[in-house]
Amino acid sequence: MATATETKNLRTPIVCVMGHVDHGKTSLLDKIRGTTVVDKEAGAITQHIGATEVPLGTIKAMCGNMMAASVVIPGLLFIDTPGHHAFTTLRSRGGALADLAVLVVDITEGFQPQTIEAIKILRQFKTPFVVAANKIDKIQGWAPSPNSPFIKSFTGQPDYVKAAIETKTYELVGKLSDLGFSSDRYDRIRDFTRNVGIVPISAKTGEGIPDLLMVLIGLAQKFLEDSLRMTVTGPGVGTVLEVKEERGLGFTIDAIIYDGVIKVGDTIVIGGKEKPFTTKVRALLKPKPNREIRVEERFDRVSRLTAAAGVKILAPGLENAMAGSPLRVATEENKETVLKEIEGEMEKARIVTDETGIMIKADTLGSLEAIVNELRGAGIKVAMAEVGDISKKDIINAETLPEAMDRVILGFNVQILAETKEYLQASDIKVFTNDVIYRLIEDYEKWQKAQKDMAD
Ligand code: GDP
């Protein structure tokens, strides 16, 4: 049994929703956000900047007596931006920011390229995940009963509906097995550390969502209890989600604080476009429960925040901050050391090898790392890799690559700067840009094959 002190020291696990386009990631997050619980003691779902917190009380109220009494995880913090781009962008020291992931799969379509891409990334970061087999309401004969937890309503379905869900679930089990995972329908699993749970859900009717949340709490309890403990005191550590200019406020950053405490007046160190810099927190802003029209009234000011939480930070110089970079609270004494540490973290993502290979540009450290890994896995050599839009300097650098076939730049989620376009026309460098990793690689491989065919 956990004591009250232990419970107090556990932070909320961070959950990211991933999966193929149109499989229902946004709908699932919307449904979770829209879930309200009347029970006062259960606690309401609260909106953070960039994230949504579902307290344990709410999940318990939804699940009734299905939830184990010994649970000490305080709730779940869902990152509002779905997709594996968000997952790889949001980095914590040495790993993924998300503690857990939900892999959404349209049960009528099964695994698709981005499903497999997401699994590769989850495996690379060793992130525990659960599969949400979505859109079960599309199975003919399904009778929605949104007010009851799934297990009950599932057993209440006609046999042919149950059989259809069972068949589709086994197709997912098969796919996961091909990828080296053992899995089963969640209510048949005894040990979630060995098996991946598959929860049939409908993001449309809400069916199965209580079960999904319950399995996530169970996963957090099993995998994360030790790492989640003792992390809510000490200086704040986080990740910059977005750099935004807000009318009436100037430049702000939206950040997720995943460790420790951040207060107004704190000195923070953030990764910048050129290099990391320090600034002082002028205000910490949280969204108001009801969105008002006037910008200045949209946020509540708070004086301190404890992990895990999403927050908008107001401080001088934030126009230079870089999305996806680390954020750390420092003191006057240690801020030079922290600056050096963050510089080291960011430098690690920049790759210049003596090998032959192509050039990669990506929008954030995390996505750069993910794409370089993916390319290397596909046997494609990378000579240079860097964060940022494609500049004239990049074209000039790519022109120095010794092999003609290597004079290629793959840009992931970046722009070709205006000044570059003209220069590019007169150059033999080939540039591909896309915001979907597998499409970018596909385009490149197609081009490479065409070049080879032409040479033969
Ligand atoms: P995302 O691209 O993964 O974020 O997918 P969306 O949430 O935007 O969903 C794609 C489409 O599928 C939209 O038209 C949704 O309304 C629909 N959709 C999502 N979940 C469900 C579901 O559970 N049942 C049904 N019938 N449609 C769904």
PDB file of C-alpha atoms in Angstrom, residues 357-361 384 394 398-399 401 403-411 428-432 444 447-448 451:
ATOM      1  CA  GLY A 357      26.063  10.266 -48.099  1.00  0.00           C
ATOM      2  CA  ILE A 358      23.261  12.793 -48.431  1.00  0.00           C
ATOM      3  CA  MET A 359      22.248  15.870 -46.420  1.00  0.00           C
ATOM      4  CA  ILE A 360      19.262  16.048 -44.048  1.00  0.00           C
ATOM      5  CA  LYS A 361      17.506  19.100 -42.664  1.00  0.00           C
ATOM      6  CA  MET A 384      25.388  15.906 -42.943  1.00  0.00           C
ATOM      7  CA  ASP A 394      23.200  24.187 -47.278  1.00  0.00           C
ATOM      8  CA  ALA A 398      25.811  19.833 -50.492  1.00  0.00           C
ATOM      9  CA  GLU A 399      27.737  20.781 -53.626  1.00  0.00           C
ATOM     10  CA  LEU A 401      29.638  16.121 -51.553  1.00  0.00           C
ATOM     11  CA  GLU A 403      29.415  11.560 -55.141  1.00  0.00           C
ATOM     12  CA  ALA A 404      26.994  13.072 -57.672  1.00  0.00           C
ATOM     13  CA  MET A 405      24.216  10.739 -56.447  1.00  0.00           C
ATOM     14  CA  ASP A 406      24.676  12.099 -52.935  1.00  0.00           C
ATOM     15  CA  ARG A 407      24.103  15.717 -53.855  1.00  0.00           C
ATOM     16  CA  VAL A 408      20.628  15.541 -52.379  1.00  0.00           C
ATOM     17  CA  ILE A 409      18.955  17.355 -49.487  1.00  0.00           C
ATOM     18  CA  LEU A 410      15.984  15.771 -47.723  1.00  0.00           C
ATOM     19  CA  GLY A 411      14.031  18.370 -45.758  1.00  0.00           C
ATOM     20  CA  ASP A 428      22.687  20.362 -59.609  1.00  0.00           C
ATOM     21  CA  ILE A 429      21.473  19.729 -56.061  1.00  0.00           C
ATOM     22  CA  LYS A 430      18.189  17.845 -55.776  1.00  0.00           C
ATOM     23  CA  VAL A 431      15.941  18.874 -52.885  1.00  0.00           C
ATOM     24  CA  PHE A 432      12.991  16.890 -51.514  1.00  0.00           C
ATOM     25  CA  TYR A 444      14.000   9.982 -52.634  1.00  0.00           C
ATOM     26  CA  TRP A 447      14.337   9.377 -57.760  1.00  0.00           C
ATOM     27  CA  GLN A 448      17.429   7.347 -56.922  1.00  0.00           C
ATOM     28  CA  GLN A 451      18.739   7.966 -61.840  1.00  0.00           C
TER      29      GLN A 451
END
